[in-house]
PDB file of C-alpha atoms (C1' of nucleotides) in Angstrom:
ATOM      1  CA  UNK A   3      86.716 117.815 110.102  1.00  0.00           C
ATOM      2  CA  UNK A   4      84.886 117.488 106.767  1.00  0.00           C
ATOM      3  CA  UNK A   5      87.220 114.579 104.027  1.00  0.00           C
ATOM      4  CA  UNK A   6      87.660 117.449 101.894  1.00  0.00           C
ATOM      5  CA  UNK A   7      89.597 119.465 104.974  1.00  0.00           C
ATOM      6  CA  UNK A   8      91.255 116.303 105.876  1.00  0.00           C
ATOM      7  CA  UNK A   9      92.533 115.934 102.337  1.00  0.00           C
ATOM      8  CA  UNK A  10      93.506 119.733 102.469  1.00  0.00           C
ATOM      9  CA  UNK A  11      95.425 118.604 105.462  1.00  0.00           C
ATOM     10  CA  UNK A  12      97.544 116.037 104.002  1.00  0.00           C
ATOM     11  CA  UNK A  13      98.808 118.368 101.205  1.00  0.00           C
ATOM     12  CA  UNK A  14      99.430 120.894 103.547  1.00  0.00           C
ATOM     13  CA  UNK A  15     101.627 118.721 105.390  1.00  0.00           C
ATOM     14  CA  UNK A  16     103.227 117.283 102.621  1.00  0.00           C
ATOM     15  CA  UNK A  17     104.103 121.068 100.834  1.00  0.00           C
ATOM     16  CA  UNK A  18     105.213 121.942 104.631  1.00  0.00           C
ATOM     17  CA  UNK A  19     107.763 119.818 104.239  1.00  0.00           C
ATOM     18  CA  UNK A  20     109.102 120.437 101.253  1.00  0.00           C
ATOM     19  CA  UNK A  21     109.401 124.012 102.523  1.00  0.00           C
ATOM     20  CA  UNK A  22     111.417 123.027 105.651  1.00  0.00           C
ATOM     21  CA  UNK A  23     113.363 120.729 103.645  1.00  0.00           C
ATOM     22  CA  UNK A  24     114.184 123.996 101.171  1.00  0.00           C
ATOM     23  CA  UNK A  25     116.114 125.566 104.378  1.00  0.00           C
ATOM     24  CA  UNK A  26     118.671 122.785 104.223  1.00  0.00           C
ATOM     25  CA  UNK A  27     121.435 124.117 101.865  1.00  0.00           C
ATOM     26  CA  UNK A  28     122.993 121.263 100.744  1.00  0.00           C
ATOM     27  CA  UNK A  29     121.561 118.109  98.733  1.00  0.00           C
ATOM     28  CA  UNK A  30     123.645 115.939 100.361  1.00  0.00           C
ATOM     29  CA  UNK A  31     122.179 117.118 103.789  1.00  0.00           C
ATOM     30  CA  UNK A  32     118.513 117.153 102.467  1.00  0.00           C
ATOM     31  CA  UNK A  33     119.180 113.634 101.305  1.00  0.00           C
ATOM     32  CA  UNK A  34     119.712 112.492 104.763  1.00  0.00           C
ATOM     33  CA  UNK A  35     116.980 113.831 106.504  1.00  0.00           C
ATOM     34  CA  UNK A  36     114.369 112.511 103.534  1.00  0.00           C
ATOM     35  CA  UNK A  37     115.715 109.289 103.756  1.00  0.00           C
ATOM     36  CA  UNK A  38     116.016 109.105 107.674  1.00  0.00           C
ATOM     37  CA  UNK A  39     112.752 110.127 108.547  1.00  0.00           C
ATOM     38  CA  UNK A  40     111.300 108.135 105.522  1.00  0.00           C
ATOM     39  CA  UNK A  41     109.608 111.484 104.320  1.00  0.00           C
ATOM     40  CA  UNK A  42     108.638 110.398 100.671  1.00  0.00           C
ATOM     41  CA  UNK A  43     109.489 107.174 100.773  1.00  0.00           C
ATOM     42  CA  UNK A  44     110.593 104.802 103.645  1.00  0.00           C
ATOM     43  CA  UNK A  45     113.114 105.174 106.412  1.00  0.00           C
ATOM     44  CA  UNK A  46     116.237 104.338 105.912  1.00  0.00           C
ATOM     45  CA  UNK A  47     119.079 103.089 108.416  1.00  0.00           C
ATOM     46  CA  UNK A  48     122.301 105.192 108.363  1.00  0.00           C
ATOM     47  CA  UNK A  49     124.575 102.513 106.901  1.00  0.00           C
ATOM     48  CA  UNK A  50     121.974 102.867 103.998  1.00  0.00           C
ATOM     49  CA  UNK A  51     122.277 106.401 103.597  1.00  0.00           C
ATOM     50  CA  UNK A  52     125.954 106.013 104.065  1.00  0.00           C
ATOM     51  CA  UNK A  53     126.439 103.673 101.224  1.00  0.00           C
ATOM     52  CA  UNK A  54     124.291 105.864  99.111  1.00  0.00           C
ATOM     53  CA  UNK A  55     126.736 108.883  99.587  1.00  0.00           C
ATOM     54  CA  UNK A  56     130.080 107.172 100.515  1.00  0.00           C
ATOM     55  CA  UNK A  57     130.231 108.175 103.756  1.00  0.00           C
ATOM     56  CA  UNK A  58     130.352 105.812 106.405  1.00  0.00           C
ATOM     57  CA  UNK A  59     127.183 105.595 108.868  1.00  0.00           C
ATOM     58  CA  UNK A  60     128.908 107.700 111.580  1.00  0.00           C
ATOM     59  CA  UNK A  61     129.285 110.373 109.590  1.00  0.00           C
ATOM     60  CA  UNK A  62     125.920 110.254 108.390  1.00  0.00           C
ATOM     61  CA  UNK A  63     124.431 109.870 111.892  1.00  0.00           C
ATOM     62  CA  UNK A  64     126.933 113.263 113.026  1.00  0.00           C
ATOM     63  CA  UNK A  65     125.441 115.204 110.145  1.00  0.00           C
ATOM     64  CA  UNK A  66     122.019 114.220 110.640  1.00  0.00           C
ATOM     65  CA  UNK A  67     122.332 115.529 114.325  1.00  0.00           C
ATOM     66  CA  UNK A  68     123.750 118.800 113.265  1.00  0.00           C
ATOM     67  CA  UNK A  69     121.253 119.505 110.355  1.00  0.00           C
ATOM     68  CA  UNK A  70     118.393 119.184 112.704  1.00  0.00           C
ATOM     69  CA  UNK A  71     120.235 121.318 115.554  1.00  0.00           C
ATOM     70  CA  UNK A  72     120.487 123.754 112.612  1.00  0.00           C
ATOM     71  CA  UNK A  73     116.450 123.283 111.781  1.00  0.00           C
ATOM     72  CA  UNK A  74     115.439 123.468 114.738  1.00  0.00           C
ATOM     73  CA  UNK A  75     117.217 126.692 115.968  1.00  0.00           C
ATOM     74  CA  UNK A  76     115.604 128.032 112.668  1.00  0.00           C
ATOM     75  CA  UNK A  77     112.365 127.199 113.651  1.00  0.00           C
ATOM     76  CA  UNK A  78     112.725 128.550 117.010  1.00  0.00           C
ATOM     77  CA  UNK A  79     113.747 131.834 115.779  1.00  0.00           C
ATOM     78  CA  UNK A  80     110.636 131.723 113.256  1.00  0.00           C
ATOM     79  CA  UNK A  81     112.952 131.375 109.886  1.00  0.00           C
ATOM     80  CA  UNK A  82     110.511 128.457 109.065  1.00  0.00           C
ATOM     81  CA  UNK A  83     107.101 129.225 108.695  1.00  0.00           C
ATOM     82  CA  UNK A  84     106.028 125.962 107.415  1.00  0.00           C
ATOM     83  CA  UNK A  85     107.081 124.422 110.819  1.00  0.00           C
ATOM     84  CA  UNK A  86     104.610 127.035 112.504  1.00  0.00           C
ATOM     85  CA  UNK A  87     101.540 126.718 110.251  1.00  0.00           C
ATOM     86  CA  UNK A  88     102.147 122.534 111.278  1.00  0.00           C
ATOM     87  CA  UNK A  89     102.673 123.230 114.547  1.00  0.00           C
ATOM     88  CA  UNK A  90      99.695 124.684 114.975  1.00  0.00           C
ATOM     89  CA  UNK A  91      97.331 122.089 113.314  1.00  0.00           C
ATOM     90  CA  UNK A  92      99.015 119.069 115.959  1.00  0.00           C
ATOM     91  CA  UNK A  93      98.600 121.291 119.176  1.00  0.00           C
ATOM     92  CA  UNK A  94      95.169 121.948 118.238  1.00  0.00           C
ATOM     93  CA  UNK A  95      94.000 118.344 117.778  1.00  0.00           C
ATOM     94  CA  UNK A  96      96.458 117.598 120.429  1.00  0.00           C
ATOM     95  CA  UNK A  97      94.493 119.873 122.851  1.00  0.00           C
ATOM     96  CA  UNK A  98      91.087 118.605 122.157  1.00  0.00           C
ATOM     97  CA  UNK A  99      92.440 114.922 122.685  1.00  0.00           C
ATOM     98  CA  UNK A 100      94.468 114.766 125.833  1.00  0.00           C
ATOM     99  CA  UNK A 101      97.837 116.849 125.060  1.00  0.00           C
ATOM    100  CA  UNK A 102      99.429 113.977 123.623  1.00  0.00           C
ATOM    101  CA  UNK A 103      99.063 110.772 121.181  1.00  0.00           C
ATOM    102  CA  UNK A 104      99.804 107.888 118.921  1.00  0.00           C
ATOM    103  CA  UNK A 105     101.303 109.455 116.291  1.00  0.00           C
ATOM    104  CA  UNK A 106      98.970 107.110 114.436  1.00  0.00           C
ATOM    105  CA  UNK A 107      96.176 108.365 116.110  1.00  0.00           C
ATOM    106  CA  UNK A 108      96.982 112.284 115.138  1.00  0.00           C
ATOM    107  CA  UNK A 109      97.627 111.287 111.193  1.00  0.00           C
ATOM    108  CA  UNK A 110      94.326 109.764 111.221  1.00  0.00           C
ATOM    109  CA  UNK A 111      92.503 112.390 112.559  1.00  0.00           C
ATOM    110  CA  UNK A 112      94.408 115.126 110.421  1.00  0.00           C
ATOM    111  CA  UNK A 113      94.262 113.801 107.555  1.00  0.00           C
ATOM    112  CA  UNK A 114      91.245 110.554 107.634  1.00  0.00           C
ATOM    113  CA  UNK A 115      91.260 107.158 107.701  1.00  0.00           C
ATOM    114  CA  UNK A 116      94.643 104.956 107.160  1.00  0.00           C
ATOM    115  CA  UNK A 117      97.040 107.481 106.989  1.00  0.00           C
ATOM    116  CA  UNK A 118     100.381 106.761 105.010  1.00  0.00           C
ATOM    117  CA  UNK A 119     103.140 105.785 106.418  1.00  0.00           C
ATOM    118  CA  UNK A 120     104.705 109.297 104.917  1.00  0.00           C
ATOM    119  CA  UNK A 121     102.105 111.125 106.318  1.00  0.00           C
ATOM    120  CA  UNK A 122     102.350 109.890 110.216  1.00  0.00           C
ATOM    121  CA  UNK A 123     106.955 110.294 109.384  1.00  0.00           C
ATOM    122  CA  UNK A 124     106.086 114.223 108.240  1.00  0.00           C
ATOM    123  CA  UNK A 125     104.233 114.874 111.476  1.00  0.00           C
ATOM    124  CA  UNK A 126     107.121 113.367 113.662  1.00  0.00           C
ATOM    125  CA  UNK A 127     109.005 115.217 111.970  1.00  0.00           C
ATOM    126  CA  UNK A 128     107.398 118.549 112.476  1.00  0.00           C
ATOM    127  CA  UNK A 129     107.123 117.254 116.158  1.00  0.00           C
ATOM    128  CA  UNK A 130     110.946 117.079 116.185  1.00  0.00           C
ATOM    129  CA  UNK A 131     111.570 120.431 114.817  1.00  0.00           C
ATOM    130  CA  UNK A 132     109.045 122.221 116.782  1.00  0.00           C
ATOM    131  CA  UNK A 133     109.699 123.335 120.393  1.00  0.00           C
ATOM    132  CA  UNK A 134     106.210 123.875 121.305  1.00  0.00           C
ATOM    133  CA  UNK A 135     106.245 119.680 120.638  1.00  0.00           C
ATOM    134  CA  UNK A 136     108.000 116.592 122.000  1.00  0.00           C
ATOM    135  CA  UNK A 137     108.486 113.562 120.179  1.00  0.00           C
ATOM    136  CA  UNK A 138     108.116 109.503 122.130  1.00  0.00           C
ATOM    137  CA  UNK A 139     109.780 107.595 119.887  1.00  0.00           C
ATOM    138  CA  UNK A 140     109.120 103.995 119.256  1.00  0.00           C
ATOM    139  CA  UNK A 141     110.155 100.786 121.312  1.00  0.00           C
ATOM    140  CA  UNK A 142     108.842  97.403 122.493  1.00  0.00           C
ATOM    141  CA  UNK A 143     106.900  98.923 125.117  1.00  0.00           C
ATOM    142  CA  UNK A 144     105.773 102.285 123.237  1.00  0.00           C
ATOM    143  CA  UNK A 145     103.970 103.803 120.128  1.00  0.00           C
ATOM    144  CA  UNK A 146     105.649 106.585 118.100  1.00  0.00           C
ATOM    145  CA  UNK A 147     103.671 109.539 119.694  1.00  0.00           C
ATOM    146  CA  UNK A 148     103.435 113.415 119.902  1.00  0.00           C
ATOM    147  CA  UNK A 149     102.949 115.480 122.672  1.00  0.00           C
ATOM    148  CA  UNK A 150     102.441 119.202 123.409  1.00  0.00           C
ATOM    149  CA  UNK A 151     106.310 119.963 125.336  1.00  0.00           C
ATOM    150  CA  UNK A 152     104.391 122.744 128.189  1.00  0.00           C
ATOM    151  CA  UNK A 153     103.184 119.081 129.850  1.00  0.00           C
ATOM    152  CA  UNK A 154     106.316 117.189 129.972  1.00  0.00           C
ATOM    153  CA  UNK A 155     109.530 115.810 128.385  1.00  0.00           C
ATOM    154  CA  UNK A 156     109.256 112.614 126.328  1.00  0.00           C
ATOM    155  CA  UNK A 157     110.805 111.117 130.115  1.00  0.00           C
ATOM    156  CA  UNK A 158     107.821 112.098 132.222  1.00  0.00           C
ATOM    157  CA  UNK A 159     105.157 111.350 129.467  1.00  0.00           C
ATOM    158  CA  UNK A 160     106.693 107.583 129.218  1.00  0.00           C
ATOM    159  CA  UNK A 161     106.759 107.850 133.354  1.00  0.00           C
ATOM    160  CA  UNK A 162     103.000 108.718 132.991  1.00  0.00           C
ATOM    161  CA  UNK A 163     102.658 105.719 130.708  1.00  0.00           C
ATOM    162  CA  UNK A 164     104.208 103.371 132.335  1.00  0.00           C
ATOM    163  CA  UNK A 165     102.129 104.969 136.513  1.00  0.00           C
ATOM    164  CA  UNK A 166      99.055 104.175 134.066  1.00  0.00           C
ATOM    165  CA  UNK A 167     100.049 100.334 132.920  1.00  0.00           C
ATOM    166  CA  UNK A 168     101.254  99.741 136.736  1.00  0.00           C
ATOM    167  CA  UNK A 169      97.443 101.031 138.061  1.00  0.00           C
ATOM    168  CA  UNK A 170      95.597  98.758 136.156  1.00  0.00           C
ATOM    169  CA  UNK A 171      98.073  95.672 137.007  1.00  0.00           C
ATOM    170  CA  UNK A 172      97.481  96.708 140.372  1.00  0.00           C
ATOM    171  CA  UNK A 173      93.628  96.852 139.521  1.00  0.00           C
ATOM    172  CA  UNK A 174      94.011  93.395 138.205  1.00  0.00           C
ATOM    173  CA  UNK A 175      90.922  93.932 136.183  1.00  0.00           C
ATOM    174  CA  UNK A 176      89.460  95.969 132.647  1.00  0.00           C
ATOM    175  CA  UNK A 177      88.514  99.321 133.937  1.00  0.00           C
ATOM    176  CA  UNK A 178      86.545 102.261 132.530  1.00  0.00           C
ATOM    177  CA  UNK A 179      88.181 105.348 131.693  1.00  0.00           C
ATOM    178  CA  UNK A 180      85.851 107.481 134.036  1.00  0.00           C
ATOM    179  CA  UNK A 181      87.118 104.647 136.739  1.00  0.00           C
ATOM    180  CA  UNK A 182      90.748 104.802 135.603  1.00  0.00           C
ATOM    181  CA  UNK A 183      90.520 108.981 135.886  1.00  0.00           C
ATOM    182  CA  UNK A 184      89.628 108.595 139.413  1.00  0.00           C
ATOM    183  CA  UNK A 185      92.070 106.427 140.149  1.00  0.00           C
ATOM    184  CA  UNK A 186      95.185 108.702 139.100  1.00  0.00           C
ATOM    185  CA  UNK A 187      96.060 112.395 139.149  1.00  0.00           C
ATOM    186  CA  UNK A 188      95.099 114.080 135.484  1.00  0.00           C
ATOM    187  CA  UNK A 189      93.397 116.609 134.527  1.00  0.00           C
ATOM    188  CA  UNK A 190      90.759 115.119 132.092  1.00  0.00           C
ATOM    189  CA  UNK A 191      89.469 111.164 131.071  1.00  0.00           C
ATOM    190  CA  UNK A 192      90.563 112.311 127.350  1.00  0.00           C
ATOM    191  CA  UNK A 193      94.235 112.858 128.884  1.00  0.00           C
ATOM    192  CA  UNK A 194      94.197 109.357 131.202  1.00  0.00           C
ATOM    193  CA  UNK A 195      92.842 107.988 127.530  1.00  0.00           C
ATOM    194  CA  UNK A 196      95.643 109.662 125.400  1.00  0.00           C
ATOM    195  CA  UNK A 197      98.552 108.510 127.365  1.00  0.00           C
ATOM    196  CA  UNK A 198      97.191 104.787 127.526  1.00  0.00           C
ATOM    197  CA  UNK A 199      96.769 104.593 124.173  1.00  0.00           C
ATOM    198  CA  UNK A 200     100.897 105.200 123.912  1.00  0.00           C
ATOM    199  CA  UNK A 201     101.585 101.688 125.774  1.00  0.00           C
ATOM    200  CA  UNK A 202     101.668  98.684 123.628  1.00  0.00           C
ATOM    201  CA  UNK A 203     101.161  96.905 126.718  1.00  0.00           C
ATOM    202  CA  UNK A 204      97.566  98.173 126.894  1.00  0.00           C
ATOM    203  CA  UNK A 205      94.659  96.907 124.591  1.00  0.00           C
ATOM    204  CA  UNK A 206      90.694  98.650 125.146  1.00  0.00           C
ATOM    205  CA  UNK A 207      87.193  97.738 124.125  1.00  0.00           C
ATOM    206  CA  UNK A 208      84.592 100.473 124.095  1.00  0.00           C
ATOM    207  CA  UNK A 209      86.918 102.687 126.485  1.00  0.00           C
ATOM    208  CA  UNK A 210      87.437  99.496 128.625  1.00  0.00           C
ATOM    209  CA  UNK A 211      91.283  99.535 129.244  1.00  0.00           C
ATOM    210  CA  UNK A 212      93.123  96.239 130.291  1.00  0.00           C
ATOM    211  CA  UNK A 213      96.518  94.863 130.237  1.00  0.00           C
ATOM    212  CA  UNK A 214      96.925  93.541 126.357  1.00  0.00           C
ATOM    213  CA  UNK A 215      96.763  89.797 127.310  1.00  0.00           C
ATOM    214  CA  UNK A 216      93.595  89.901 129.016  1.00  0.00           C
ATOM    215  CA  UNK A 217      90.956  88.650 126.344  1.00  0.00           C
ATOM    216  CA  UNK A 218      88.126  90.888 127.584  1.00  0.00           C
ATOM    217  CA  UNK A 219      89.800  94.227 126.420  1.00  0.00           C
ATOM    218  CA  UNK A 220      92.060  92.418 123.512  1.00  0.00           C
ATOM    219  CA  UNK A 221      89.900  88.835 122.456  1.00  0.00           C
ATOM    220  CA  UNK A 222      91.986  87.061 120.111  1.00  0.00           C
ATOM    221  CA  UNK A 223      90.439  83.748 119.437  1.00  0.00           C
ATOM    222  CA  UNK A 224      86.794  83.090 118.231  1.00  0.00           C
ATOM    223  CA  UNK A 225      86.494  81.758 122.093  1.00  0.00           C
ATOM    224  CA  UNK A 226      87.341  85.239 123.854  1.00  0.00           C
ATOM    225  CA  UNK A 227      85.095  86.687 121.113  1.00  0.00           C
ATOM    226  CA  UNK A 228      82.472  84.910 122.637  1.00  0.00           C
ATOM    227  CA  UNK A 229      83.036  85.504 125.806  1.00  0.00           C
ATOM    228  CA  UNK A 230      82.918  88.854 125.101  1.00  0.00           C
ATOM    229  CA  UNK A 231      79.900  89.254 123.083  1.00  0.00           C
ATOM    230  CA  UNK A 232      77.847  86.928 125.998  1.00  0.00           C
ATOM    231  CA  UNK A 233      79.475  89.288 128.632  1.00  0.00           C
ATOM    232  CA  UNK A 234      77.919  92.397 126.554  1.00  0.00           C
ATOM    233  CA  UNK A 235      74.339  91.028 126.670  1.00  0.00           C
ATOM    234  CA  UNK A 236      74.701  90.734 130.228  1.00  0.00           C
ATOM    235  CA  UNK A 237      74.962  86.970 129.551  1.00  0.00           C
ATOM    236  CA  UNK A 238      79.086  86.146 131.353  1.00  0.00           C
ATOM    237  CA  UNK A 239      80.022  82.753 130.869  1.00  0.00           C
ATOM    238  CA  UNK A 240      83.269  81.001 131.987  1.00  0.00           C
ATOM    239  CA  UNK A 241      85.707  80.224 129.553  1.00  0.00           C
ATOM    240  CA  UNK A 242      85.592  76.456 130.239  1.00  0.00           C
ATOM    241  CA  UNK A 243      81.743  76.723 129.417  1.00  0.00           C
ATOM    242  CA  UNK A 244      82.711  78.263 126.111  1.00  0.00           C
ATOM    243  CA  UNK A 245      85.638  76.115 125.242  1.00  0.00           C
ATOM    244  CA  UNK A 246      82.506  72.940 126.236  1.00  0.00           C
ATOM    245  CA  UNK A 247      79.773  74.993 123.828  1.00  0.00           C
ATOM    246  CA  UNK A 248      82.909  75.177 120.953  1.00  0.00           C
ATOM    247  CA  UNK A 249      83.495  71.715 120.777  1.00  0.00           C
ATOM    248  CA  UNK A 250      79.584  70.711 121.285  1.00  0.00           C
ATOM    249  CA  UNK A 251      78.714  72.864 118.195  1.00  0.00           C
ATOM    250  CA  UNK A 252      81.601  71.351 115.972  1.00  0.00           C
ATOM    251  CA  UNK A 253      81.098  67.693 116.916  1.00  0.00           C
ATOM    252  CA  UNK A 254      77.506  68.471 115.801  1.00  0.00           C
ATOM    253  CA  UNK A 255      78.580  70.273 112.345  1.00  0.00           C
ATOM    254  CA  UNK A 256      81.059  67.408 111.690  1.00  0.00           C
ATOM    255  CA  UNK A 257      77.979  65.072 111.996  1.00  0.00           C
ATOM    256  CA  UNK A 258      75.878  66.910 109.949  1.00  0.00           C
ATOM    257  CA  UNK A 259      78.091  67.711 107.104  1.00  0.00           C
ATOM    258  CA  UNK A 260      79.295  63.727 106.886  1.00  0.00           C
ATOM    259  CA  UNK A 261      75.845  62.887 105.685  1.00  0.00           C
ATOM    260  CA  UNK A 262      76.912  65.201 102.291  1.00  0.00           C
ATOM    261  CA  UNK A 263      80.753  63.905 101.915  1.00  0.00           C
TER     262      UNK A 263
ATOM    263  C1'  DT B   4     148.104 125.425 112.396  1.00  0.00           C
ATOM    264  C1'  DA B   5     143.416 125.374 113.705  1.00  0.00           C
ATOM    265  C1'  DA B   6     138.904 124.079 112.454  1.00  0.00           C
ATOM    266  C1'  DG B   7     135.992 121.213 110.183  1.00  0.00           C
ATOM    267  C1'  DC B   8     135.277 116.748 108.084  1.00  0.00           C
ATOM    268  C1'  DT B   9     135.590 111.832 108.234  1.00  0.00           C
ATOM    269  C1'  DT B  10     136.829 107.262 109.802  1.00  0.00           C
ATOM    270  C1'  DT B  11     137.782 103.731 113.179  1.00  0.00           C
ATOM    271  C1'  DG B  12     137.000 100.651 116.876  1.00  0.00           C
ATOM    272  C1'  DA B  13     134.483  99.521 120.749  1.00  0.00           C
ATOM    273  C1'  DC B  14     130.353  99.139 123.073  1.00  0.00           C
ATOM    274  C1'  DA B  15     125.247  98.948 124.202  1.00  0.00           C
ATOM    275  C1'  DC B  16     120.828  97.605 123.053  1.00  0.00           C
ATOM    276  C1'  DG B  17     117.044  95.259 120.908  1.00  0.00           C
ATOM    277  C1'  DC B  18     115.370  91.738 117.845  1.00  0.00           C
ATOM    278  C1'  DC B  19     115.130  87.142 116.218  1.00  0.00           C
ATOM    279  C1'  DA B  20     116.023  82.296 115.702  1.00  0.00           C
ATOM    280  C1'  DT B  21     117.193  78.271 118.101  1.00  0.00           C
ATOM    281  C1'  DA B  22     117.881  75.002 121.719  1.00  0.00           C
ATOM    282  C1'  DA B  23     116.838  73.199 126.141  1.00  0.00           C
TER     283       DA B  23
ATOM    284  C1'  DT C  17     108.893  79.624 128.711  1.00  0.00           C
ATOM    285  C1'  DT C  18     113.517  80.879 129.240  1.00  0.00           C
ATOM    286  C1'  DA C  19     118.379  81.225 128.066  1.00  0.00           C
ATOM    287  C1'  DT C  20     121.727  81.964 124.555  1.00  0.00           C
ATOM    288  C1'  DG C  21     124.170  83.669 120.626  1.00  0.00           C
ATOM    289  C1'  DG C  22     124.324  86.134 116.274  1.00  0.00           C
ATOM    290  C1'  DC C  23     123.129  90.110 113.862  1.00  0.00           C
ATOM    291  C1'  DG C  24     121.713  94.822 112.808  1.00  0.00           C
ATOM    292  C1'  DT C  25     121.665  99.336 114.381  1.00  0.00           C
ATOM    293  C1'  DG C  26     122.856 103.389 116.878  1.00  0.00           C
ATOM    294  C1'  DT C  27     126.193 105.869 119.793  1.00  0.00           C
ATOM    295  C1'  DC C  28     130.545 107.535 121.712  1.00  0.00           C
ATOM    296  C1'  DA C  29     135.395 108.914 122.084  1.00  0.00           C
ATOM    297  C1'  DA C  30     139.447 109.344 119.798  1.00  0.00           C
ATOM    298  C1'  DA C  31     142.350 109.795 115.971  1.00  0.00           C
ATOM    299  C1'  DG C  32     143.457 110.769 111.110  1.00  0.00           C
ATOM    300  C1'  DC C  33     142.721 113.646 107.074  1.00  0.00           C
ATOM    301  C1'  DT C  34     141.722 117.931 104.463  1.00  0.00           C
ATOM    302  C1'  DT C  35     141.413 122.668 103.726  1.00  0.00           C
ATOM    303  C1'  DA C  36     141.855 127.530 104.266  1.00  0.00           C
TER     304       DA C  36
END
DNA sequence: TAAGCTTTGACACGCCATAA
DNA sequence: TTATGGCGTGTCAAAGCTTA
């Protein structure tokens, strides 16, 4: 997709919601939804958006859940275009990359490079509304992702998730996606690659997937970089060699810069 | 008086700081 | 690293209030 489309994209999206957000009657109702889904500015908890219309956060949470019962009943019976014409740009991009992603992941190929934080709380928000869509909201062991709803609930794509993190524990070593496809039961790499990318448990390196800690897949210090680089160039060196050639190369710099202090 | 609106109180869960 | 407690947040069931 050319930056020009991609731009076209984001204003799509953004005048798409403005459009669903026109089928909510009431201000007060509109209010809640902009503010709890961070829409055009950023979320908001419901004691916020309780203090902000006297209400207390129950009531906001009870309206919130009946407003988007409302939406998405609308949407269903096609009394919201702008959900459709959305809809339809996330299940393509979903389809070429493996029926489901990181919501992050989606924005930035939509709409470019470093999506806002708007832009990536309008598409899970179309995701919610749509039923052609499922929604994985966010935790400690999961991104905020999207998935087409014809392959699975947001239970069974988290089960996937978590069959995925368990194989390569089991493996007990980085493994390539070609590898990791073999290993489970999907119908593509791009799917086996899409699903991984939802576990924050996961880290990968040139479609190398490995359990976050390991420093091969997710190097964190200039040491793992190392390793990693010398491991590239066919050149694998323990990490106590490294840790030796570290401290060799900094004794030596200390020496050499005292001459100048 | 029934239906819809709103509050209340209790509970669960996750996050974070702190201590051991 | 693990256990603990406080805090913020979301959820549920039940009850009170308002309105037509």
């Amino acid at each position: 997709m050319s930056d020009t489309a991609k731009s076209d994209t984001a204003a799509t999206l953004k005048s798409a919601v403005q459009e669903i957000l026109k089928a909510i009657d009431q201000e007060r109702e509109r209010e809640i939804i902009t503010r709890r889904f961070g829409l055009f500015e950023r979320r908001e908890t419901l004691e916020q958006i309780g203090e902000l219309l006297s209400i207390t956060r129950e009531r906001v949470r009870q309206l919130e859940k009946a407003i988007l019962i409302r939406l998405k009943i609308a949407a269903d019976e096609g009394k919201i275009p702008a959900v459709h014409e959305i809809e339809r740009l996330i299940v393509r991009d979903l389809s070429e990359n493996g029926r489901v992603g990181r919501v992050q992941d989606v924005a930035t190929r939509m709409v470019g490079n470093m999506p806002t934080i708007e832009t990536k709380a309008r598409i899970a928000f179309v995701g919610e509304l749509s039923p052609k869509l499922v929604v994985i909201n966010e935790n400690d062991n999961y991104y905020q992702g999207v998935g087409i709803a014809e392959n699975g609930d947001e239970k069974k794509i988290r089960g996937s998730v978590d069959e995925i993190v368990k194989t390569i524990k089991k493996h007990g070593e980085p493994v390539d996606i070609e590898t990791l496809h073999g290993m489970l039961n999907y119908e593509s790499p791009s799917q086996v690659r899409a699903l991984a990318s939802l576990s924050k448990g996961l880290a990968s390196l040139k479609d190398v997937w490995g359990l976050v800690k390991w420093p091969t897949v997710n190097p964190k210090n200039i040491r793992d970089k190392i390793y990693v680089i010398l491991a590239d160039n066919g050149k694998p060196m323990h990490f106590s060699e490294i840790a030796k050639f570290i401290k060799d190369r900094t004794s030596s710099a200390k020496r050499h810069y005292s001459g100048y202090s």
